[in-house]
PDB file of C-alpha atoms in Angstrom:
ATOM      1  CA  ARG A  25      -8.866   5.345   7.090  1.00  0.00           C
ATOM      2  CA  LYS A  26      -7.049   3.954   4.226  1.00  0.00           C
ATOM      3  CA  GLU A  27      -3.216   3.948   4.418  1.00  0.00           C
ATOM      4  CA  VAL A  28      -2.789   6.344   1.559  1.00  0.00           C
ATOM      5  CA  GLU A  29      -5.688   8.434   0.079  1.00  0.00           C
ATOM      6  CA  GLN A  30      -5.752  10.682  -2.755  1.00  0.00           C
ATOM      7  CA  ASP A  31      -8.549  12.755  -4.173  1.00  0.00           C
ATOM      8  CA  PRO A  32      -9.523  10.828  -7.394  1.00  0.00           C
ATOM      9  CA  GLY A  33     -10.474  14.060  -9.342  1.00  0.00           C
ATOM     10  CA  PRO A  34     -10.679  14.600 -12.247  1.00  0.00           C
ATOM     11  CA  PHE A  35      -9.035  17.854 -12.034  1.00  0.00           C
ATOM     12  CA  ASN A  36      -9.821  19.679 -15.188  1.00  0.00           C
ATOM     13  CA  VAL A  37      -7.630  22.777 -15.612  1.00  0.00           C
ATOM     14  CA  PRO A  38      -6.875  25.219 -18.495  1.00  0.00           C
ATOM     15  CA  GLU A  39      -3.368  25.223 -20.201  1.00  0.00           C
ATOM     16  CA  GLY A  40      -1.223  27.459 -18.221  1.00  0.00           C
ATOM     17  CA  ALA A  41      -2.946  26.950 -14.847  1.00  0.00           C
ATOM     18  CA  THR A  42      -1.245  25.897 -11.538  1.00  0.00           C
ATOM     19  CA  VAL A  43      -2.823  23.098  -9.862  1.00  0.00           C
ATOM     20  CA  ALA A  44      -1.885  21.013  -6.817  1.00  0.00           C
ATOM     21  CA  PHE A  45      -2.690  17.742  -5.521  1.00  0.00           C
ATOM     22  CA  ASN A  46      -2.343  16.170  -2.048  1.00  0.00           C
ATOM     23  CA  CYS A  47      -1.962  12.723  -0.779  1.00  0.00           C
ATOM     24  CA  THR A  48      -2.455  11.746   2.896  1.00  0.00           C
ATOM     25  CA  TYR A  49      -0.914   8.992   4.545  1.00  0.00           C
ATOM     26  CA  SER A  50      -1.910   7.294   7.877  1.00  0.00           C
ATOM     27  CA  ASN A  51       1.312   5.703   9.153  1.00  0.00           C
ATOM     28  CA  SER A  52       3.328   8.359  10.768  1.00  0.00           C
ATOM     29  CA  ALA A  53       6.479   6.411  10.607  1.00  0.00           C
ATOM     30  CA  SER A  54       6.405   6.395   7.005  1.00  0.00           C
ATOM     31  CA  GLN A  55       9.978   7.448   5.725  1.00  0.00           C
ATOM     32  CA  SER A  56      10.081   7.851   1.927  1.00  0.00           C
ATOM     33  CA  PHE A  57       7.617   9.158  -0.606  1.00  0.00           C
ATOM     34  CA  PHE A  58       7.293   9.547  -4.410  1.00  0.00           C
ATOM     35  CA  TRP A  59       5.053  10.609  -7.136  1.00  0.00           C
ATOM     36  CA  TYR A  60       4.594   8.537 -10.123  1.00  0.00           C
ATOM     37  CA  ARG A  61       2.851   9.589 -13.471  1.00  0.00           C
ATOM     38  CA  GLN A  62       0.621   7.077 -15.391  1.00  0.00           C
ATOM     39  CA  ASP A  63      -0.729   7.975 -18.777  1.00  0.00           C
ATOM     40  CA  CYS A  64      -4.063   6.520 -19.860  1.00  0.00           C
ATOM     41  CA  ARG A  65      -3.655   2.671 -20.387  1.00  0.00           C
ATOM     42  CA  LYS A  66      -0.021   2.994 -19.749  1.00  0.00           C
ATOM     43  CA  GLU A  67       2.398   1.706 -17.102  1.00  0.00           C
ATOM     44  CA  PRO A  68       3.301   4.166 -14.163  1.00  0.00           C
ATOM     45  CA  LYS A  69       6.610   6.109 -14.339  1.00  0.00           C
ATOM     46  CA  LEU A  70       8.526   7.710 -11.493  1.00  0.00           C
ATOM     47  CA  LEU A  71       8.005  11.608 -11.704  1.00  0.00           C
ATOM     48  CA  MET A  72      10.022  12.542  -8.554  1.00  0.00           C
ATOM     49  CA  SER A  73      11.082  11.591  -5.120  1.00  0.00           C
ATOM     50  CA  VAL A  74       9.799  13.934  -2.304  1.00  0.00           C
ATOM     51  CA  TYR A  75      12.372  15.004   0.296  1.00  0.00           C
ATOM     52  CA  SER A  76      11.919  16.364   3.662  1.00  0.00           C
ATOM     53  CA  SER A  77      13.093  19.905   2.453  1.00  0.00           C
ATOM     54  CA  GLY A  78      10.842  19.774  -0.614  1.00  0.00           C
ATOM     55  CA  ASN A  79      12.374  19.446  -4.101  1.00  0.00           C
ATOM     56  CA  GLU A  80      11.747  21.203  -7.591  1.00  0.00           C
ATOM     57  CA  ASP A  81      12.149  19.732 -10.913  1.00  0.00           C
ATOM     58  CA  GLY A  82      11.186  22.139 -13.578  1.00  0.00           C
ATOM     59  CA  ARG A  83       7.442  23.125 -13.335  1.00  0.00           C
ATOM     60  CA  PHE A  84       6.872  20.398 -10.649  1.00  0.00           C
ATOM     61  CA  THR A  85       7.335  20.974  -7.019  1.00  0.00           C
ATOM     62  CA  ALA A  86       6.893  18.136  -4.401  1.00  0.00           C
ATOM     63  CA  GLN A  87       6.733  18.819  -0.720  1.00  0.00           C
ATOM     64  CA  LEU A  88       6.268  16.870   2.408  1.00  0.00           C
ATOM     65  CA  ASN A  89       4.386  17.861   5.681  1.00  0.00           C
ATOM     66  CA  ARG A  90       5.124  15.340   8.355  1.00  0.00           C
ATOM     67  CA  ALA A  91       3.184  17.143  10.876  1.00  0.00           C
ATOM     68  CA  SER A  92      -0.080  16.774   8.869  1.00  0.00           C
ATOM     69  CA  GLN A  93       0.850  13.751   7.207  1.00  0.00           C
ATOM     70  CA  TYR A  94       0.686  14.552   3.534  1.00  0.00           C
ATOM     71  CA  ILE A  95       2.595  15.253   0.610  1.00  0.00           C
ATOM     72  CA  SER A  96       1.756  17.499  -2.273  1.00  0.00           C
ATOM     73  CA  LEU A  97       2.560  17.900  -5.882  1.00  0.00           C
ATOM     74  CA  LEU A  98       2.383  21.295  -7.522  1.00  0.00           C
ATOM     75  CA  ILE A  99       2.347  21.767 -11.447  1.00  0.00           C
ATOM     76  CA  ARG A 100       2.901  25.053 -12.720  1.00  0.00           C
ATOM     77  CA  ASP A 101       1.989  26.391 -16.225  1.00  0.00           C
ATOM     78  CA  SER A 102       0.199  23.244 -17.016  1.00  0.00           C
ATOM     79  CA  LYS A 103       0.681  21.823 -20.632  1.00  0.00           C
ATOM     80  CA  LEU A 104      -1.681  19.391 -22.436  1.00  0.00           C
ATOM     81  CA  SER A 105       0.929  16.559 -22.186  1.00  0.00           C
ATOM     82  CA  ASP A 106       0.488  16.817 -18.129  1.00  0.00           C
ATOM     83  CA  SER A 107      -2.818  15.157 -18.536  1.00  0.00           C
ATOM     84  CA  ALA A 108      -2.340  11.839 -16.800  1.00  0.00           C
ATOM     85  CA  THR A 109      -3.048  10.234 -13.427  1.00  0.00           C
ATOM     86  CA  TYR A 110      -0.725  10.981 -10.600  1.00  0.00           C
ATOM     87  CA  LEU A 111       0.068   8.259  -8.167  1.00  0.00           C
ATOM     88  CA  CYS A 112       1.474   8.963  -4.815  1.00  0.00           C
ATOM     89  CA  VAL A 113       3.655   6.139  -3.245  1.00  0.00           C
ATOM     90  CA  VAL A 114       4.563   5.738   0.163  1.00  0.00           C
ATOM     91  CA  ASN A 115       7.279   3.562   1.912  1.00  0.00           C
ATOM     92  CA  PRO A 116       6.017   2.942   5.337  1.00  0.00           C
ATOM     93  CA  ARG A 117       9.132   1.675   7.235  1.00  0.00           C
ATOM     94  CA  MET A 118      12.433   2.948   8.285  1.00  0.00           C
ATOM     95  CA  LYS A 119      14.354   0.700   5.924  1.00  0.00           C
ATOM     96  CA  THR A 120      13.263   0.215   2.292  1.00  0.00           C
ATOM     97  CA  SER A 121      10.536  -2.419   2.476  1.00  0.00           C
ATOM     98  CA  TYR A 122       9.801  -3.221  -1.101  1.00  0.00           C
ATOM     99  CA  ASP A 123       7.067  -5.551  -0.155  1.00  0.00           C
ATOM    100  CA  LYS A 124       5.217  -2.969   1.875  1.00  0.00           C
ATOM    101  CA  VAL A 125       5.252  -0.191  -0.450  1.00  0.00           C
ATOM    102  CA  ILE A 126       1.870   1.453  -0.805  1.00  0.00           C
ATOM    103  CA  PHE A 127       0.613   2.963  -3.954  1.00  0.00           C
ATOM    104  CA  GLY A 128      -2.315   5.483  -3.803  1.00  0.00           C
ATOM    105  CA  PRO A 129      -5.342   5.117  -6.188  1.00  0.00           C
ATOM    106  CA  GLY A 130      -4.156   8.197  -8.107  1.00  0.00           C
ATOM    107  CA  THR A 131      -5.514  11.605  -8.956  1.00  0.00           C
ATOM    108  CA  SER A 132      -6.550  12.292 -12.495  1.00  0.00           C
ATOM    109  CA  LEU A 133      -5.555  15.603 -14.333  1.00  0.00           C
ATOM    110  CA  SER A 134      -6.962  16.584 -17.579  1.00  0.00           C
ATOM    111  CA  VAL A 135      -5.399  19.883 -18.981  1.00  0.00           C
ATOM    112  CA  ILE A 136      -7.639  21.313 -21.450  1.00  0.00           C
ATOM    113  CA  PRO A 137      -6.713  23.952 -24.317  1.00  0.00           C
TER     114      PRO A 137
ATOM    115  CA  ASN B  13      16.917  -1.152 -24.656  1.00  0.00           C
ATOM    116  CA  ALA B  14      13.647  -3.059 -24.121  1.00  0.00           C
ATOM    117  CA  GLY B  15      13.353  -2.498 -20.260  1.00  0.00           C
ATOM    118  CA  VAL B  16      10.727  -4.692 -18.988  1.00  0.00           C
ATOM    119  CA  THR B  17       8.615  -6.667 -21.569  1.00  0.00           C
ATOM    120  CA  GLN B  18       5.122  -8.334 -20.574  1.00  0.00           C
ATOM    121  CA  THR B  19       3.371 -10.871 -22.754  1.00  0.00           C
ATOM    122  CA  PRO B  20       0.691 -11.123 -23.445  1.00  0.00           C
ATOM    123  CA  LYS B  21      -0.802  -7.672 -23.606  1.00  0.00           C
ATOM    124  CA  PHE B  22      -4.468  -8.840 -23.523  1.00  0.00           C
ATOM    125  CA  ARG B  23      -6.141 -12.094 -22.647  1.00  0.00           C
ATOM    126  CA  VAL B  24      -9.870 -13.341 -22.051  1.00  0.00           C
ATOM    127  CA  LEU B  25     -10.137 -16.431 -20.051  1.00  0.00           C
ATOM    128  CA  LYS B  26     -12.852 -18.420 -18.914  1.00  0.00           C
ATOM    129  CA  THR B  27     -13.468 -19.066 -15.481  1.00  0.00           C
ATOM    130  CA  GLY B  28     -11.432 -22.255 -14.314  1.00  0.00           C
ATOM    131  CA  GLN B  29      -8.762 -21.844 -17.084  1.00  0.00           C
ATOM    132  CA  SER B  30      -5.321 -21.390 -16.384  1.00  0.00           C
ATOM    133  CA  MET B  31      -2.528 -19.218 -18.011  1.00  0.00           C
ATOM    134  CA  THR B  32       0.945 -17.891 -17.422  1.00  0.00           C
ATOM    135  CA  LEU B  33       1.918 -14.199 -17.716  1.00  0.00           C
ATOM    136  CA  LEU B  34       5.501 -13.631 -18.746  1.00  0.00           C
ATOM    137  CA  CYS B  35       7.827 -10.783 -17.607  1.00  0.00           C
ATOM    138  CA  ALA B  36      11.172 -10.288 -18.912  1.00  0.00           C
ATOM    139  CA  GLN B  37      13.909  -7.734 -18.146  1.00  0.00           C
ATOM    140  CA  ASP B  38      17.097  -7.022 -19.808  1.00  0.00           C
ATOM    141  CA  MET B  39      18.601  -4.665 -17.243  1.00  0.00           C
ATOM    142  CA  ASN B  40      20.236  -7.249 -15.125  1.00  0.00           C
ATOM    143  CA  HIS B  41      18.042  -6.218 -12.083  1.00  0.00           C
ATOM    144  CA  GLU B  42      17.764  -8.355  -8.994  1.00  0.00           C
ATOM    145  CA  TYR B  43      14.396  -7.550  -7.836  1.00  0.00           C
ATOM    146  CA  MET B  44      11.099  -8.122  -9.767  1.00  0.00           C
ATOM    147  CA  TYR B  45       7.452  -7.674  -8.857  1.00  0.00           C
ATOM    148  CA  TRP B  46       3.965  -8.497 -10.006  1.00  0.00           C
ATOM    149  CA  TYR B  47       1.219  -6.116  -9.263  1.00  0.00           C
ATOM    150  CA  ARG B  48      -2.400  -5.776 -10.060  1.00  0.00           C
ATOM    151  CA  GLN B  49      -4.245  -2.657 -10.600  1.00  0.00           C
ATOM    152  CA  ASP B  50      -8.087  -2.292 -10.218  1.00  0.00           C
ATOM    153  CA  PRO B  51     -10.353   0.685 -10.704  1.00  0.00           C
ATOM    154  CA  GLY B  52     -10.226   3.198  -7.678  1.00  0.00           C
ATOM    155  CA  MET B  53      -7.422   1.316  -5.961  1.00  0.00           C
ATOM    156  CA  GLY B  54      -3.670   1.674  -5.790  1.00  0.00           C
ATOM    157  CA  LEU B  55      -1.485  -1.115  -7.277  1.00  0.00           C
ATOM    158  CA  ARG B  56      -1.518  -4.100  -5.048  1.00  0.00           C
ATOM    159  CA  LEU B  57       1.520  -6.439  -4.819  1.00  0.00           C
ATOM    160  CA  ILE B  58       0.959 -10.011  -5.643  1.00  0.00           C
ATOM    161  CA  HIS B  59       4.399 -11.649  -5.315  1.00  0.00           C
ATOM    162  CA  TYR B  60       7.755 -10.623  -5.608  1.00  0.00           C
ATOM    163  CA  SER B  61      11.348 -11.889  -6.111  1.00  0.00           C
ATOM    164  CA  VAL B  62      14.701 -10.680  -4.746  1.00  0.00           C
ATOM    165  CA  GLY B  63      16.739 -12.826  -7.002  1.00  0.00           C
ATOM    166  CA  GLU B  64      17.008 -15.771  -9.276  1.00  0.00           C
ATOM    167  CA  GLY B  65      15.339 -18.842  -7.450  1.00  0.00           C
ATOM    168  CA  THR B  66      13.625 -16.785  -4.837  1.00  0.00           C
ATOM    169  CA  THR B  67       9.734 -15.854  -4.623  1.00  0.00           C
ATOM    170  CA  ALA B  68       7.844 -14.318  -1.876  1.00  0.00           C
ATOM    171  CA  LYS B  69       4.057 -13.378  -1.221  1.00  0.00           C
ATOM    172  CA  GLY B  70       2.902 -10.001  -1.302  1.00  0.00           C
ATOM    173  CA  GLU B  71      -0.237  -8.336  -0.185  1.00  0.00           C
ATOM    174  CA  VAL B  72      -2.703 -10.501  -2.471  1.00  0.00           C
ATOM    175  CA  PRO B  73      -1.220 -13.736  -3.269  1.00  0.00           C
ATOM    176  CA  ASP B  74      -4.182 -16.021  -3.220  1.00  0.00           C
ATOM    177  CA  GLY B  75      -4.894 -17.683  -6.562  1.00  0.00           C
ATOM    178  CA  TYR B  76      -1.523 -16.952  -8.027  1.00  0.00           C
ATOM    179  CA  ASN B  77       1.691 -18.666  -8.295  1.00  0.00           C
ATOM    180  CA  VAL B  78       5.108 -17.419  -9.373  1.00  0.00           C
ATOM    181  CA  SER B  79       8.412 -18.640 -10.659  1.00  0.00           C
ATOM    182  CA  ARG B  80      11.871 -17.069 -11.269  1.00  0.00           C
ATOM    183  CA  LEU B  81      14.108 -19.764 -12.768  1.00  0.00           C
ATOM    184  CA  LYS B  82      16.323 -17.177 -14.680  1.00  0.00           C
ATOM    185  CA  LYS B  83      17.178 -13.892 -13.405  1.00  0.00           C
ATOM    186  CA  GLN B  84      15.625 -11.931 -16.339  1.00  0.00           C
ATOM    187  CA  ASN B  85      12.182 -13.757 -16.292  1.00  0.00           C
ATOM    188  CA  PHE B  86       9.494 -13.546 -13.733  1.00  0.00           C
ATOM    189  CA  LEU B  87       6.423 -15.632 -14.484  1.00  0.00           C
ATOM    190  CA  LEU B  88       2.941 -15.334 -13.089  1.00  0.00           C
ATOM    191  CA  GLY B  89       0.439 -18.193 -13.047  1.00  0.00           C
ATOM    192  CA  LEU B  90      -3.171 -18.253 -12.500  1.00  0.00           C
ATOM    193  CA  GLU B  91      -4.065 -21.906 -12.028  1.00  0.00           C
ATOM    194  CA  SER B  92      -7.837 -21.633 -12.120  1.00  0.00           C
ATOM    195  CA  ALA B  93      -9.081 -18.138 -13.204  1.00  0.00           C
ATOM    196  CA  ALA B  94     -11.835 -16.428 -11.431  1.00  0.00           C
ATOM    197  CA  PRO B  95     -13.704 -13.310 -12.337  1.00  0.00           C
ATOM    198  CA  SER B  96     -12.192 -11.524  -9.317  1.00  0.00           C
ATOM    199  CA  GLN B  97      -8.980 -11.625 -11.103  1.00  0.00           C
ATOM    200  CA  THR B  98     -10.072  -9.593 -13.848  1.00  0.00           C
ATOM    201  CA  SER B  99      -7.613  -6.755 -13.618  1.00  0.00           C
ATOM    202  CA  VAL B 100      -4.551  -5.133 -15.317  1.00  0.00           C
ATOM    203  CA  TYR B 101      -1.384  -6.710 -14.363  1.00  0.00           C
ATOM    204  CA  PHE B 102       1.976  -4.963 -14.115  1.00  0.00           C
ATOM    205  CA  CYS B 103       5.431  -6.411 -13.842  1.00  0.00           C
ATOM    206  CA  ALA B 104       8.146  -4.223 -12.300  1.00  0.00           C
ATOM    207  CA  SER B 105      11.908  -4.508 -11.675  1.00  0.00           C
ATOM    208  CA  ASN B 106      14.325  -2.540  -9.526  1.00  0.00           C
ATOM    209  CA  PRO B 107      18.053  -2.942  -9.292  1.00  0.00           C
ATOM    210  CA  ASP B 108      18.443  -3.782  -5.626  1.00  0.00           C
ATOM    211  CA  GLY B 109      15.129  -2.779  -3.786  1.00  0.00           C
ATOM    212  CA  SER B 110      16.227   0.843  -3.342  1.00  0.00           C
ATOM    213  CA  LEU B 111      13.177   2.904  -3.974  1.00  0.00           C
ATOM    214  CA  ALA B 112      15.314   5.884  -4.926  1.00  0.00           C
ATOM    215  CA  TYR B 113      15.769   4.047  -8.301  1.00  0.00           C
ATOM    216  CA  GLY B 114      12.174   3.755  -8.737  1.00  0.00           C
ATOM    217  CA  TYR B 115      10.332   0.772 -10.393  1.00  0.00           C
ATOM    218  CA  THR B 116      10.560   0.058 -14.245  1.00  0.00           C
ATOM    219  CA  PHE B 117       7.147  -1.193 -15.095  1.00  0.00           C
ATOM    220  CA  GLY B 118       6.271  -3.249 -18.081  1.00  0.00           C
ATOM    221  CA  SER B 119       3.444  -2.027 -20.376  1.00  0.00           C
ATOM    222  CA  GLY B 120       0.829  -4.288 -18.503  1.00  0.00           C
ATOM    223  CA  THR B 121      -1.546  -7.184 -19.310  1.00  0.00           C
ATOM    224  CA  ARG B 122      -5.163  -6.662 -19.400  1.00  0.00           C
ATOM    225  CA  LEU B 123      -6.906  -9.764 -18.324  1.00  0.00           C
ATOM    226  CA  THR B 124     -10.645 -10.337 -18.362  1.00  0.00           C
ATOM    227  CA  VAL B 125     -12.163 -13.373 -16.947  1.00  0.00           C
ATOM    228  CA  VAL B 126     -15.503 -14.479 -17.826  1.00  0.00           C
TER     229      VAL B 126
END
């Protein structure tokens, strides 16, 4: 099993739809989690951190399920500008381990008019 | 505020040729990283640096060398390019290694080795 797995998609959704992505991780000791957004042929950019209690930023909600070892990203009222690849990022250790951070392969989202 | 600047943006090399990728950041960040991104795979860490004059190996360091003579610059060298090194290379920086700040990435270098 890969350390971090994501459904590659593509997820094709109409504008205004709600869409959710999951990311599973294999190391139960993983401590911190993040979602990055990567536009086509661009660099990744931090979208949001994922906290144990879940967190929301506008139309975006991130949640952590430690028991099942996955994090999720929910996007409500999808916009055309949300079309991108969403990368899951996992820090597998108690302390910040900048050399052990794992990037998932990404889930591609395409929002269609 | 330029952030992280990578040069060149594109390059085609012949097998066996050498080249250097330059990464420059103007945010006074201590930590800098070189990643490669291949289709269907997550970003993989090649080398990283926790400060001027320091470098360390990441997950996939073979075939690459790095140097950080100045705090703002992090160079990635390919001594003898191989087709397996065809990839998109991203440089990133971070203030102090804390993931909460996220990484600031450069716009990438698309390298093709033929």
